[in-house]
Amino acid sequence: MKTLNKISSLKPEVLFAILIIVFGMMSVFLVPVGGGFDEDTHLARIWEMSSGTLLPNQKLGINGFPSIFNELSYRQDFIIESVGSEYLEKYLEAKIDWGVMISHETRSIYFPTLYLVQAFIMGLLGGLFDTPVLIIYFSLRISYLLVYAFLTFLAIKTIPFGKWLLTLLVLSPMAITQASIISPDAITHGMSFLFLAWLLKLSREGEERLNKKGIIILITLIVLLFTLKINSSALILLVFLIPPSKFGSMRNYFFAILGIVLIFIVVVLGWSYLTSSELTTSGNDAGIVLDQAEFIIRHPGEYTKIMVDNFSQRFEQYYKEWVGVFGYWYWVMPPVVYILFFVLLVLAIAADVPDESIGVRERIILATTFVAGYVLTVTLLYLKDNSLGTQSIGGVQGRYFIPMMPLLLLALSSKKFISINNFKRIFIPGIFLMLMIFGAGMYLSYHVNCGTNYYTSGYCYKPNYKNWDASPSFTEEITSEITLEQEIYVRCNNMEELRVWMKPSANLSGTTSFILLDAKTERIIFDINIDNDSIPYNNWMTINFPIEDNSINHGYKFSIFSETAEKENAAFVGVSAREEYWDGKLLINGVPQNHDVLFQYGCEINVFED
C-alpha cells in the first residue's frame, strides 16, 4: 500500500522521466539495427554531416557510405525475420572498413540542427576512435532518446494544464519508438511539445508585458520550431494564444507577427530553396508537384473532400499507427495495447483539465492549429508521393500526427469527471501495464521466431515480405508449356498450409495443378488440381494439407503446372519484381530465374509446447 501511495504521488514529469528511460532504453536495444523508420537514410545524412557537409548529398556519391552499415541493417533484407543470437556474435566487433564504401543518396534533407549532435558523435566514434559499428549505432540512438527526454520533460513541467494527458501522449508506444531510433522525429516531437507548453504558459500569465528574457525565449523557440520537420511549422499559429497586450502595444504586436513571417521565410523557405535540387530524391518530380499544387488551388472544394474522405476511410489505420506499430506493419502489436491506450486517454481527458475551464478562444486556436497541421501534413505528401489528381492520399502514416494530437485533445477536454487522486490510482498502473505489454510484444516480434503467436491466433506465416505489393507482377499464363518449380526452405515447425498469390484467366476455365514434395525424399505432401474458376482474383489461393511435424529447417519443392493448352483458359501466378527469397530459387522449365513465386507457408504454433 505504501509503495502504491508513493507511486501515486509522483509528479507527471517525474513519472515520464522514469518511464522514458526504462522503456526508451528497452526500445533502443530491442528494435533491430536499421529496423526503425528510415534509419538507414538518416544515418547516411549523419555520416555525411560528420565530415562537415551540411547540405545533403554533396559527398555521399563521391566519398561513399560505409557498406558495413548496410550489411548490419534489418531493412536491407527483402524478407523480414526475427533477429537471432548469432547476429551479435557476427557483428559485435565489426568496424568501419574505409576501403569498402558504397555510393549512396539520402532522402533526409531536413535542417542540419536535427543531426548536429549525432554528427559529432559519428565523427568522434567513427572517425577519431574507430569504435565498433554497433557501439556507434546505439550511441546515436541513445543521444536522440536523451534529447527527447530532456525536451519533453521541460514540456510537461512547463505546460499549465493537461500534464497527465501530455504524459500519456508522449509515452505512447510510437512516441517512444520514434524517440529511441536514429530519427529527427525525436527532436521534432520534443520541440513541438515544448513549444506548445510554453505558448500555453504565456497565454495563462495574464496581461503583464513580456520581459527581455521572455522575448529571447520566445524568439529562440520560434527559430527552433522552424528548423523541425516542415509540418510542425503549423504550430506557429499557437502564437495567437498570447494576448496582444503582452507585447506592449498593437504596433509591437504587428511587428512581432511580421518578424515571425520573416523568420519563416529565412529559415523554412531559405533551407527549402537550398535543398530544392534534392526534393526529388524520392517521389514526384518538380513538374508533377507543381501540377498537383495547381490542381489543389483550382479545385479547393474537391481537395477538401479528398482530405476528409482520406481521414474517415483510414481512421483506424491512422489510430493504430499513431499509438504504435512494429516497423512498417511487419509484426502485429498486441491488440490490448490499443484498448488500454484508449481507456487511459479517456481517463486523462476526463480528469486532467485546468481548474478554470479552457476558454473558447483557446479551444478555437488549438483546434485550428491541429486542422492546419493535418492539412499541411497530408498536402505535402499529396504533392510529393501521389499521382496527379488522384482521389486518395497515399503515404500518410498515423505517426506523422504525433506533434499535433495534443492540440486536438486539449481542445476537446471538458470539466472534470474524475478526481485527480482516483485518476492517478488507475492511470499510473495502467500506463505501466500498457508499456510492459508493448515491450514484451516488441521482444517477441523482433527476437522470437513466430513470437507474435504468443498473443495472436492463427498461423505463423512466412516469408514476411518487406516490400509487399498487393498488385504484383505475374508470370505468363500457366499452360502445358510452362512449369514453375519454387524451392522452399521452411523456418517453422508444424507447417500445414501453403498459399500462393494468383489470378484466374478471363474465361474462368481450365485447371491448374499444384504439387509439394519433400526435397530430399521426394515424398508427396499434396498433389491437387484446382479449377481456375475457384482461383481468387489477385489474392491468396490457399492449400491446406496434413501437418508436417518437423518442417523447420527442411527443404521442399513446390511445382505449378497445367494441362491446359490455350492461354485464354490459363491462370497467372504472382512473382516478385526481383530475387528476394534467398532461401530457394524459382525455376521455369528448369531454368533458374531472377525472381520468385509470391508464396507463404503457414505453421500452427503451439506456444505452450515444450
mmCIF file of C-alpha atoms in Angstrom, residues 291-563:
data_model
loop_
_atom_site.group_PDB
_atom_site.id
_atom_site.type_symbol
_atom_site.label_atom_id
_atom_site.label_comp_id
_atom_site.label_asym_id
_atom_site.label_seq_id
_atom_site.Cartn_x
_atom_site.Cartn_y
_atom_site.Cartn_z
ATOM 1 C CA ASP A 291 0.733 20.391 -61.387
ATOM 2 C CA GLN A 292 -0.595 18.896 -58.152
ATOM 3 C CA ALA A 293 -0.401 22.307 -56.475
ATOM 4 C CA GLU A 294 -2.318 23.859 -59.371
ATOM 5 C CA PHE A 295 -4.992 21.162 -59.053
ATOM 6 C CA ILE A 296 -5.443 21.980 -55.336
ATOM 7 C CA ILE A 297 -5.665 25.730 -56.000
ATOM 8 C CA ARG A 298 -8.181 25.295 -58.815
ATOM 9 C CA HIS A 299 -10.319 22.709 -57.003
ATOM 10 C CA PRO A 300 -10.270 23.596 -53.271
ATOM 11 C CA GLY A 301 -13.664 22.033 -52.625
ATOM 12 C CA GLU A 302 -12.756 18.751 -54.299
ATOM 13 C CA TYR A 303 -9.417 18.601 -52.491
ATOM 14 C CA THR A 304 -11.112 19.283 -49.139
ATOM 15 C CA LYS A 305 -13.421 16.332 -49.816
ATOM 16 C CA ILE A 306 -10.388 14.174 -50.659
ATOM 17 C CA MET A 307 -8.797 15.065 -47.296
ATOM 18 C CA VAL A 308 -11.999 14.426 -45.331
ATOM 19 C CA ASP A 309 -12.607 11.094 -47.087
ATOM 20 C CA ASN A 310 -8.985 10.135 -46.516
ATOM 21 C CA PHE A 311 -9.313 10.744 -42.774
ATOM 22 C CA SER A 312 -12.644 8.928 -42.407
ATOM 23 C CA GLN A 313 -11.654 5.928 -44.513
ATOM 24 C CA ARG A 314 -8.287 5.422 -42.836
ATOM 25 C CA PHE A 315 -9.145 6.451 -39.295
ATOM 26 C CA GLU A 316 -8.498 3.011 -37.792
ATOM 27 C CA GLN A 317 -5.189 2.692 -39.629
ATOM 28 C CA TYR A 318 -4.097 6.169 -38.508
ATOM 29 C CA TYR A 319 -5.114 5.448 -34.912
ATOM 30 C CA LYS A 320 -3.058 2.272 -34.765
ATOM 31 C CA GLU A 321 -0.063 3.900 -36.441
ATOM 32 C CA TRP A 322 -0.323 6.845 -34.037
ATOM 33 C CA VAL A 323 -0.468 4.595 -30.966
ATOM 34 C CA GLY A 324 2.177 2.199 -32.254
ATOM 35 C CA VAL A 325 3.133 -0.445 -34.811
ATOM 36 C CA PHE A 326 6.261 -2.559 -35.159
ATOM 37 C CA GLY A 327 8.153 -1.322 -38.198
ATOM 38 C CA TYR A 328 6.102 -0.884 -41.334
ATOM 39 C CA TRP A 329 3.428 -3.272 -40.014
ATOM 40 C CA TYR A 330 5.982 -6.094 -40.167
ATOM 41 C CA TRP A 331 4.630 -7.557 -36.954
ATOM 42 C CA VAL A 332 1.363 -7.203 -35.063
ATOM 43 C CA MET A 333 1.251 -5.064 -31.911
ATOM 44 C CA PRO A 334 -0.570 -6.847 -29.041
ATOM 45 C CA PRO A 335 -4.167 -5.675 -29.667
ATOM 46 C CA VAL A 336 -4.763 -4.964 -25.978
ATOM 47 C CA VAL A 337 -2.283 -2.056 -26.240
ATOM 48 C CA TYR A 338 -4.739 -0.099 -28.426
ATOM 49 C CA ILE A 339 -7.552 -0.743 -25.960
ATOM 50 C CA LEU A 340 -5.501 0.240 -22.911
ATOM 51 C CA PHE A 341 -4.263 3.403 -24.591
ATOM 52 C CA PHE A 342 -7.805 4.450 -25.497
ATOM 53 C CA VAL A 343 -9.051 3.832 -21.939
ATOM 54 C CA LEU A 344 -6.161 5.828 -20.472
ATOM 55 C CA LEU A 345 -6.810 8.593 -22.992
ATOM 56 C CA VAL A 346 -10.461 8.871 -21.984
ATOM 57 C CA LEU A 347 -9.484 8.926 -18.302
ATOM 58 C CA ALA A 348 -6.893 11.657 -18.904
ATOM 59 C CA ILE A 349 -9.345 13.841 -20.799
ATOM 60 C CA ALA A 350 -11.973 13.344 -18.078
ATOM 61 C CA ALA A 351 -9.660 14.139 -15.140
ATOM 62 C CA ASP A 352 -6.808 16.336 -16.332
ATOM 63 C CA VAL A 353 -8.212 19.797 -17.094
ATOM 64 C CA PRO A 354 -7.390 23.234 -15.701
ATOM 65 C CA ASP A 355 -9.002 24.492 -12.526
ATOM 66 C CA GLU A 356 -10.725 27.148 -14.583
ATOM 67 C CA SER A 357 -12.212 25.940 -17.849
ATOM 68 C CA ILE A 358 -10.407 26.416 -21.146
ATOM 69 C CA GLY A 359 -11.712 29.496 -22.897
ATOM 70 C CA VAL A 360 -13.497 29.415 -26.232
ATOM 71 C CA ARG A 361 -10.673 31.432 -27.813
ATOM 72 C CA GLU A 362 -8.070 28.895 -26.636
ATOM 73 C CA ARG A 363 -10.127 25.987 -27.940
ATOM 74 C CA ILE A 364 -10.559 27.618 -31.343
ATOM 75 C CA ILE A 365 -6.828 28.328 -31.698
ATOM 76 C CA LEU A 366 -5.860 24.819 -30.560
ATOM 77 C CA ALA A 367 -8.384 23.152 -32.894
ATOM 78 C CA THR A 368 -7.489 25.430 -35.818
ATOM 79 C CA THR A 369 -3.796 24.714 -35.390
ATOM 80 C CA PHE A 370 -4.499 20.972 -35.350
ATOM 81 C CA VAL A 371 -6.503 21.234 -38.591
ATOM 82 C CA ALA A 372 -3.714 23.317 -40.163
ATOM 83 C CA GLY A 373 -1.175 20.694 -39.094
ATOM 84 C CA TYR A 374 -3.267 17.888 -40.559
ATOM 85 C CA VAL A 375 -3.814 19.750 -43.824
ATOM 86 C CA LEU A 376 -0.127 20.644 -44.157
ATOM 87 C CA THR A 377 0.974 17.071 -43.395
ATOM 88 C CA VAL A 378 -1.288 15.311 -45.885
ATOM 89 C CA THR A 379 -0.893 18.015 -48.551
ATOM 90 C CA LEU A 380 2.893 17.746 -48.520
ATOM 91 C CA LEU A 381 2.568 14.003 -49.087
ATOM 92 C CA TYR A 382 -0.154 14.505 -51.706
ATOM 93 C CA LEU A 383 2.200 16.778 -53.652
ATOM 94 C CA LYS A 384 5.259 14.595 -53.190
ATOM 95 C CA ASP A 385 4.096 10.992 -53.491
ATOM 96 C CA ASN A 386 0.760 10.846 -55.309
ATOM 97 C CA SER A 387 -0.193 10.887 -58.976
ATOM 98 C CA LEU A 388 -1.819 13.961 -60.493
ATOM 99 C CA GLY A 389 -5.426 14.482 -59.413
ATOM 100 C CA THR A 390 -5.705 11.185 -57.521
ATOM 101 C CA GLN A 391 -8.728 10.921 -55.236
ATOM 102 C CA SER A 392 -6.782 9.308 -52.393
ATOM 103 C CA ILE A 393 -3.717 10.353 -50.410
ATOM 104 C CA GLY A 394 -1.153 7.596 -50.121
ATOM 105 C CA GLY A 395 1.971 7.666 -47.982
ATOM 106 C CA VAL A 396 0.339 9.169 -44.882
ATOM 107 C CA GLN A 397 1.109 7.368 -41.601
ATOM 108 C CA GLY A 398 -0.503 7.965 -38.241
ATOM 109 C CA ARG A 399 2.851 8.693 -36.586
ATOM 110 C CA TYR A 400 3.051 11.931 -38.577
ATOM 111 C CA PHE A 401 0.324 13.379 -36.349
ATOM 112 C CA ILE A 402 2.144 12.888 -33.040
ATOM 113 C CA PRO A 403 3.107 16.603 -32.682
ATOM 114 C CA MET A 404 -0.475 17.726 -33.427
ATOM 115 C CA MET A 405 -2.593 15.357 -31.354
ATOM 116 C CA PRO A 406 -2.154 17.206 -28.008
ATOM 117 C CA LEU A 407 -3.775 20.244 -29.646
ATOM 118 C CA LEU A 408 -6.934 18.394 -30.630
ATOM 119 C CA LEU A 409 -7.293 16.544 -27.325
ATOM 120 C CA LEU A 410 -6.743 19.660 -25.225
ATOM 121 C CA ALA A 411 -9.313 21.487 -27.339
ATOM 122 C CA LEU A 412 -11.833 18.682 -26.721
ATOM 123 C CA SER A 413 -11.249 18.368 -22.969
ATOM 124 C CA SER A 414 -14.079 19.469 -20.694
ATOM 125 C CA LYS A 415 -14.867 19.685 -16.990
ATOM 126 C CA LYS A 416 -13.542 17.074 -14.584
ATOM 127 C CA PHE A 417 -15.490 13.861 -14.140
ATOM 128 C CA ILE A 418 -12.897 12.034 -12.010
ATOM 129 C CA SER A 419 -10.903 13.316 -9.047
ATOM 130 C CA ILE A 420 -7.183 13.553 -9.764
ATOM 131 C CA ASN A 421 -6.287 11.178 -6.909
ATOM 132 C CA ASN A 422 -8.632 8.444 -8.125
ATOM 133 C CA PHE A 423 -7.410 9.068 -11.643
ATOM 134 C CA LYS A 424 -3.747 8.552 -10.711
ATOM 135 C CA ARG A 425 -4.513 5.282 -8.915
ATOM 136 C CA ILE A 426 -5.807 3.920 -12.215
ATOM 137 C CA PHE A 427 -3.652 5.838 -14.682
ATOM 138 C CA ILE A 428 -0.174 5.133 -13.335
ATOM 139 C CA PRO A 429 -0.535 1.323 -13.021
ATOM 140 C CA GLY A 430 -2.375 1.361 -16.361
ATOM 141 C CA ILE A 431 0.421 3.075 -18.252
ATOM 142 C CA PHE A 432 2.977 0.743 -16.637
ATOM 143 C CA LEU A 433 0.914 -2.246 -17.790
ATOM 144 C CA MET A 434 0.480 -0.892 -21.315
ATOM 145 C CA LEU A 435 4.201 -0.260 -21.749
ATOM 146 C CA MET A 436 5.150 -3.655 -20.321
ATOM 147 C CA ILE A 437 2.866 -5.361 -22.843
ATOM 148 C CA PHE A 438 4.316 -3.160 -25.585
ATOM 149 C CA GLY A 439 7.860 -4.138 -24.547
ATOM 150 C CA ALA A 440 7.003 -7.840 -24.427
ATOM 151 C CA GLY A 441 5.394 -7.606 -27.865
ATOM 152 C CA MET A 442 8.476 -5.877 -29.247
ATOM 153 C CA TYR A 443 10.761 -8.608 -27.914
ATOM 154 C CA LEU A 444 8.547 -11.434 -29.179
ATOM 155 C CA SER A 445 8.114 -9.826 -32.600
ATOM 156 C CA TYR A 446 11.704 -8.941 -33.376
ATOM 157 C CA HIS A 447 13.625 -11.625 -31.478
ATOM 158 C CA VAL A 448 11.483 -14.783 -31.246
ATOM 159 C CA ASN A 449 10.679 -16.929 -34.256
ATOM 160 C CA CYS A 450 6.879 -16.760 -34.738
ATOM 161 C CA GLY A 451 6.795 -14.774 -31.490
ATOM 162 C CA THR A 452 3.621 -12.861 -32.342
ATOM 163 C CA ASN A 453 1.714 -16.123 -31.993
ATOM 164 C CA TYR A 454 2.105 -15.764 -28.245
ATOM 165 C CA TYR A 455 -0.612 -13.101 -28.404
ATOM 166 C CA THR A 456 -2.354 -13.666 -31.749
ATOM 167 C CA SER A 457 -4.312 -16.588 -33.129
ATOM 168 C CA GLY A 458 -3.950 -18.299 -36.485
ATOM 169 C CA TYR A 459 -0.922 -19.481 -38.390
ATOM 170 C CA CYS A 460 2.588 -18.102 -38.324
ATOM 171 C CA TYR A 461 3.072 -17.066 -41.953
ATOM 172 C CA LYS A 462 6.450 -16.936 -43.668
ATOM 173 C CA PRO A 463 8.164 -15.473 -45.628
ATOM 174 C CA ASN A 464 7.293 -11.982 -44.379
ATOM 175 C CA TYR A 465 7.897 -9.678 -47.349
ATOM 176 C CA LYS A 466 9.416 -6.277 -46.566
ATOM 177 C CA ASN A 467 8.102 -4.547 -49.676
ATOM 178 C CA TRP A 468 4.791 -6.304 -50.106
ATOM 179 C CA ASP A 469 2.753 -5.027 -53.054
ATOM 180 C CA ALA A 470 -0.858 -6.128 -53.374
ATOM 181 C CA SER A 471 -0.609 -5.593 -57.157
ATOM 182 C CA PRO A 472 2.475 -7.645 -58.042
ATOM 183 C CA SER A 473 3.829 -8.807 -61.356
ATOM 184 C CA PHE A 474 2.555 -12.082 -62.778
ATOM 185 C CA THR A 475 4.023 -14.898 -64.824
ATOM 186 C CA GLU A 476 2.885 -15.724 -68.294
ATOM 187 C CA GLU A 477 -0.228 -17.858 -68.429
ATOM 188 C CA ILE A 478 0.420 -21.287 -66.850
ATOM 189 C CA THR A 479 -0.256 -23.561 -69.812
ATOM 190 C CA SER A 480 1.002 -27.050 -70.664
ATOM 191 C CA GLU A 481 4.177 -25.409 -71.973
ATOM 192 C CA ILE A 482 5.192 -23.843 -68.640
ATOM 193 C CA THR A 483 6.144 -25.476 -65.330
ATOM 194 C CA LEU A 484 7.096 -23.467 -62.258
ATOM 195 C CA GLU A 485 9.200 -25.024 -59.517
ATOM 196 C CA GLN A 486 9.827 -22.929 -56.394
ATOM 197 C CA GLU A 487 12.341 -24.159 -53.835
ATOM 198 C CA ILE A 488 11.123 -23.589 -50.270
ATOM 199 C CA TYR A 489 13.119 -23.719 -47.055
ATOM 200 C CA VAL A 490 10.797 -23.755 -44.035
ATOM 201 C CA ARG A 491 11.667 -21.847 -40.871
ATOM 202 C CA CYS A 492 8.942 -23.090 -38.500
ATOM 203 C CA ASN A 493 7.530 -26.387 -37.280
ATOM 204 C CA ASN A 494 4.067 -27.827 -37.890
ATOM 205 C CA MET A 495 3.581 -26.480 -41.410
ATOM 206 C CA GLU A 496 0.090 -27.270 -42.669
ATOM 207 C CA GLU A 497 -0.805 -24.533 -45.138
ATOM 208 C CA LEU A 498 0.663 -23.087 -48.312
ATOM 209 C CA ARG A 499 -0.741 -20.126 -50.172
ATOM 210 C CA VAL A 500 0.268 -18.539 -53.458
ATOM 211 C CA TRP A 501 -0.741 -15.198 -54.993
ATOM 212 C CA MET A 502 -2.754 -15.765 -58.187
ATOM 213 C CA LYS A 503 -5.392 -14.572 -60.564
ATOM 214 C CA PRO A 504 -7.510 -16.684 -62.950
ATOM 215 C CA SER A 505 -7.866 -16.420 -66.699
ATOM 216 C CA ALA A 506 -10.507 -14.237 -68.286
ATOM 217 C CA ASN A 507 -12.530 -17.295 -69.356
ATOM 218 C CA LEU A 508 -12.528 -18.867 -65.872
ATOM 219 C CA SER A 509 -11.994 -22.293 -67.377
ATOM 220 C CA GLY A 510 -9.252 -24.903 -67.305
ATOM 221 C CA THR A 511 -7.395 -26.321 -64.312
ATOM 222 C CA THR A 512 -4.054 -25.735 -62.604
ATOM 223 C CA SER A 513 -2.025 -28.398 -60.765
ATOM 224 C CA PHE A 514 -0.082 -27.891 -57.527
ATOM 225 C CA ILE A 515 2.407 -30.362 -56.057
ATOM 226 C CA LEU A 516 4.513 -30.056 -52.910
ATOM 227 C CA LEU A 517 7.366 -32.536 -52.443
ATOM 228 C CA ASP A 518 9.918 -33.190 -49.735
ATOM 229 C CA ALA A 519 13.147 -32.017 -51.380
ATOM 230 C CA LYS A 520 15.219 -34.939 -50.022
ATOM 231 C CA THR A 521 12.912 -37.924 -50.197
ATOM 232 C CA GLU A 522 10.542 -36.785 -52.994
ATOM 233 C CA ARG A 523 7.670 -37.657 -50.627
ATOM 234 C CA ILE A 524 4.436 -36.108 -51.854
ATOM 235 C CA ILE A 525 2.894 -33.686 -49.349
ATOM 236 C CA PHE A 526 -0.002 -32.821 -51.650
ATOM 237 C CA ASP A 527 -0.881 -33.224 -55.332
ATOM 238 C CA ILE A 528 -4.076 -31.441 -56.337
ATOM 239 C CA ASN A 529 -5.829 -29.973 -59.374
ATOM 240 C CA ILE A 530 -7.876 -26.804 -58.923
ATOM 241 C CA ASP A 531 -10.434 -25.422 -61.352
ATOM 242 C CA ASN A 532 -9.414 -21.951 -62.460
ATOM 243 C CA ASP A 533 -12.872 -20.605 -61.653
ATOM 244 C CA SER A 534 -12.050 -21.365 -57.984
ATOM 245 C CA ILE A 535 -8.865 -19.299 -58.042
ATOM 246 C CA PRO A 536 -9.268 -15.884 -56.365
ATOM 247 C CA TYR A 537 -8.586 -12.759 -58.388
ATOM 248 C CA ASN A 538 -5.327 -11.039 -57.414
ATOM 249 C CA ASN A 539 -5.308 -12.650 -53.970
ATOM 250 C CA TRP A 540 -4.025 -15.614 -51.975
ATOM 251 C CA MET A 541 -5.071 -19.091 -53.063
ATOM 252 C CA THR A 542 -4.764 -21.351 -50.030
ATOM 253 C CA ILE A 543 -3.969 -25.063 -49.867
ATOM 254 C CA ASN A 544 -4.259 -26.975 -46.581
ATOM 255 C CA PHE A 545 -2.638 -30.364 -46.002
ATOM 256 C CA PRO A 546 -1.809 -32.785 -43.153
ATOM 257 C CA ILE A 547 0.560 -31.283 -40.611
ATOM 258 C CA GLU A 548 4.312 -31.537 -41.230
ATOM 259 C CA ASP A 549 5.584 -32.117 -37.670
ATOM 260 C CA ASN A 550 9.289 -31.496 -38.271
ATOM 261 C CA SER A 551 9.141 -28.944 -41.060
ATOM 262 C CA ILE A 552 11.608 -26.456 -39.556
ATOM 263 C CA ASN A 553 14.926 -26.231 -41.437
ATOM 264 C CA HIS A 554 13.528 -28.585 -44.048
ATOM 265 C CA GLY A 555 13.522 -28.132 -47.832
ATOM 266 C CA TYR A 556 10.528 -28.603 -50.154
ATOM 267 C CA LYS A 557 9.774 -28.266 -53.864
ATOM 268 C CA PHE A 558 6.565 -26.515 -54.899
ATOM 269 C CA SER A 559 5.518 -27.101 -58.510
ATOM 270 C CA ILE A 560 2.765 -25.360 -60.500
ATOM 271 C CA PHE A 561 1.744 -26.521 -63.999
ATOM 272 C CA SER A 562 -1.283 -27.139 -66.148
ATOM 273 C CA GLU A 563 -2.515 -29.434 -68.889
#
